[in-house]
């Protein structure tokens, strides 16, 4: 390992690291260094350890209350209760631990699916390996869109620019060189170094790794990369808030009961029991576990459908998403480009699937120039038959193969001297190629921009002043409105080339090429699904408005008779705040944003958010990164996406299918609905327990529930229906409803009304059975209590049927269709039966066998709660 690599010559650095740019490290070197320094991961990104998860299980208010209750029980010689509560605490923590640990393992497995990789030269071969396996001395290649995997010294570079804001706070891109800088240079001045965690925005480089993992500059500074500014309060937090609130309420209630009880009666033991019973009754012990299981299960389900969600929390935001912004190429279209038309000055060449024989090849010298530019100003491999580069560039090479020209020969005849990589702001790329002793600059890019740089036009080999620019712009417009993607081509000769001189001027215009990029087949259907689901889709593209509108129409994003209102061009505004109110409204309501600069993408997302949008943003390029970060849900493409985009995204579509988002949204909505169901279920059940105990103790009725019985109910019998509710597929019309309002609480008013109604209805059944058993049937206190217990179990299980919305049928709805529900009810009934029939349990739970008649009477009383709830629901009380 070496210090201050920036101040050393590259050869010196390589020598000291025993590495070589051509062959890289050997396998043995790598193995040793990996052992010495460990994997290239920052410790703050290392997953939680099993110990930490275990300890965290005991650090929750629920456990504190239970521990408090346990101490009270032991102190007042209620040893059985004390032990039982201890078992509950341990059981609860164990289940919590196992669930969270399992979720963590799945996270790690999912992360492996989307881990960042780097191009590295090792033992003479170029390999694509996970970035965490890099070691110092490794030779890496980085290019635009990559996240730099570790701190490295640049060996070679072409137009390299890096965004180092994570490290330095500087938002402008930094130009990099290979020159040695002085020893004392600060990080911002070390232009010959690239640092882990920064993003390559332009160009490419070969570099040798100096430092990995926590030794890197980003690992050294304690300042943590600023977290995404997502405003929504996470679901887990909402749940915690709800639980804490319930705990406070319970403690107050328990305090009042114990106090009034102590003042009015002398039975301190009973009062204490009641207090403990209340404390354990109100706390929804199972809630956190069920919530974690439900979310983790949703994530796993989606990953099987090629959608990876990086954080559990994103699931809930997906359910709130009301706008989806997407780029065009490759997302809405196939990104399979084919040359369809070439227009030169005075000549139009239409190609039907490349079959066209064309005279221009022989007779028009401008055609030869155009082919030369296509081959030279191109990063695709001219020799390989299978191309893997930029789709446009591949298409140009493929097209050349159908002419009489030989791409490989052109490439070797005019070697590249300098490249100006594709620049998303300028929307063009250029190369300087050697032609004998002089040079030729070849350029291709967005027609408006290229035409602007041209002074002359190549008319069948003769140069003429370029006076018909307007005509050419019109031709571009016409072709674009046919749905073709249009690129313009130009060149210029130079006698000498001076590094740093301005090349973007005085070009000779050669012509335009129209590419066909067919819309994806499955898109039109998906558009309809989004429309029904109240989600508006917006296209933000760098492409020409004509092309964008044509594609939008063909996939149903725009009506065939669209008026132009839905289209905004990047040139129409530079700062939203300075726009007229009319333009502002147009920007907010538009469906197509064309010729957008990268920074405008970010601005659009922010504008939409400010106007109530919960925005899902799809992107793949490095220029999409800021917008992906700011969007409520950043969605990156797994195959086509750059490492930088995948790094900041919340959701990754492994198979690049736009349609997969609808699955994610469906799942997000269903999960939230399920969570709501079991929260309503658990809280209303707990409420019934609390009120039953409170009322009985206030009016001096026999105690309907003992602490152990409540614990058994909450932890054993209630948990299965709750889990089953979490497994539901969601209501049938879930994608026909609008998205949930942004930031809506876990439960809204109507849900609270439902919780209270169901809770009160169950209480009524319990109190009624107590009165009936005690006064009418004249049963013993134990039997009365046992009948109340059974009534409560049955009423709580029946409570599941209360959950579906009124608009669905009572017999056929998402709850009755959920087979898990039925299974859970059987399990819960069986567990209740065990409580009575296994001696050990019946002792702890103070249960005695009940007669068939007594059980039937309990069932009758339990049904009353269901009938009351349903009646109240139907008359509109809830
Ligand atoms: P989208 O934003 O939907 O992906 P896009 O690919 O057209 O569409 P950009 O990548 O921002 O968006 O490109 C903007 C413009 O730059 C293109 O419309 C095209 O005119 C030009 N362009 C794209 N790729 C190249 C390239 N490889 N060389 C030169 N110019 C290009």
mmCIF file of C-alpha atoms and ligand atoms in Angstrom, residues 327-330 390 392-393 422-424 427-429 444-447 485-487 540-544 595-596 601 620 623 640, ligand 1:
data_model
loop_
_atom_site.group_PDB
_atom_site.id
_atom_site.type_symbol
_atom_site.label_atom_id
_atom_site.label_comp_id
_atom_site.label_asym_id
_atom_site.label_seq_id
_atom_site.Cartn_x
_atom_site.Cartn_y
_atom_site.Cartn_z
ATOM 1 C CA UNK A 327 -37.375 8.268 -20.372
ATOM 2 C CA UNK A 328 -38.197 7.035 -23.811
ATOM 3 C CA UNK A 329 -35.383 5.111 -25.404
ATOM 4 C CA UNK A 330 -35.214 1.561 -24.148
ATOM 5 C CA UNK A 390 -24.782 2.164 -27.797
ATOM 6 C CA UNK A 392 -27.428 3.970 -32.325
ATOM 7 C CA UNK A 393 -23.752 3.300 -32.888
ATOM 8 C CA UNK A 422 -20.998 11.976 -26.150
ATOM 9 C CA UNK A 423 -22.139 14.901 -24.078
ATOM 10 C CA UNK A 424 -25.762 14.937 -22.951
ATOM 11 C CA UNK A 427 -26.188 16.245 -27.405
ATOM 12 C CA UNK A 428 -23.333 15.308 -29.716
ATOM 13 C CA UNK A 429 -20.044 13.455 -29.924
ATOM 14 C CA UNK A 444 -22.739 13.423 -35.028
ATOM 15 C CA UNK A 445 -25.599 14.442 -32.775
ATOM 16 C CA UNK A 446 -28.945 16.187 -32.365
ATOM 17 C CA UNK A 447 -29.738 17.871 -35.717
ATOM 18 C CA UNK A 485 -34.959 9.171 -34.174
ATOM 19 C CA UNK A 486 -32.857 11.603 -36.165
ATOM 20 C CA UNK A 487 -29.131 12.225 -35.966
ATOM 21 C CA UNK A 540 -39.032 13.002 -20.059
ATOM 22 C CA UNK A 541 -36.689 12.587 -22.995
ATOM 23 C CA UNK A 542 -33.601 14.129 -24.511
ATOM 24 C CA UNK A 543 -35.036 13.354 -27.937
ATOM 25 C CA UNK A 544 -36.728 15.551 -30.515
ATOM 26 C CA UNK A 595 -35.152 17.890 -25.515
ATOM 27 C CA UNK A 596 -34.626 18.014 -21.778
ATOM 28 C CA UNK A 601 -35.103 16.254 -15.437
ATOM 29 C CA UNK A 620 -30.647 4.578 -16.441
ATOM 30 C CA UNK A 623 -27.490 12.184 -15.936
ATOM 31 C CA UNK A 640 -29.224 -1.121 -19.240
HETATM 32 P P1 LIG B 1 -34.140 9.291 -23.817
HETATM 33 O O1 LIG B 1 -33.893 10.488 -22.973
HETATM 34 O O2 LIG B 1 -35.572 8.976 -23.921
HETATM 35 O O3 LIG B 1 -33.314 8.104 -23.500
HETATM 36 P P2 LIG B 1 -32.390 10.021 -25.953
HETATM 37 O O4 LIG B 1 -31.567 8.799 -26.036
HETATM 38 O O5 LIG B 1 -32.714 10.666 -27.263
HETATM 39 O O6 LIG B 1 -33.780 9.750 -25.296
HETATM 40 P P3 LIG B 1 -30.225 11.429 -24.763
HETATM 41 O O7 LIG B 1 -29.427 10.217 -24.538
HETATM 42 O O8 LIG B 1 -30.225 12.540 -23.792
HETATM 43 O O9 LIG B 1 -31.729 11.083 -24.999
HETATM 44 O O10 LIG B 1 -29.766 11.989 -26.170
HETATM 45 C C1 LIG B 1 -30.172 13.257 -26.591
HETATM 46 C C2 LIG B 1 -29.874 13.415 -28.068
HETATM 47 O O11 LIG B 1 -28.475 13.286 -28.298
HETATM 48 C C3 LIG B 1 -30.508 12.352 -28.930
HETATM 49 O O12 LIG B 1 -31.822 12.662 -29.255
HETATM 50 C C4 LIG B 1 -29.614 12.366 -30.131
HETATM 51 O O13 LIG B 1 -29.975 13.426 -30.991
HETATM 52 C C5 LIG B 1 -28.254 12.656 -29.545
HETATM 53 N N1 LIG B 1 -27.508 11.407 -29.332
HETATM 54 C C6 LIG B 1 -27.874 10.339 -28.636
HETATM 55 N N2 LIG B 1 -26.942 9.392 -28.663
HETATM 56 C C7 LIG B 1 -25.916 9.869 -29.373
HETATM 57 C C8 LIG B 1 -24.634 9.368 -29.762
HETATM 58 N N3 LIG B 1 -24.208 8.161 -29.398
HETATM 59 N N4 LIG B 1 -23.855 10.169 -30.517
HETATM 60 C C9 LIG B 1 -24.259 11.376 -30.873
HETATM 61 N N5 LIG B 1 -25.436 11.903 -30.561
HETATM 62 C C10 LIG B 1 -26.268 11.177 -29.831
#
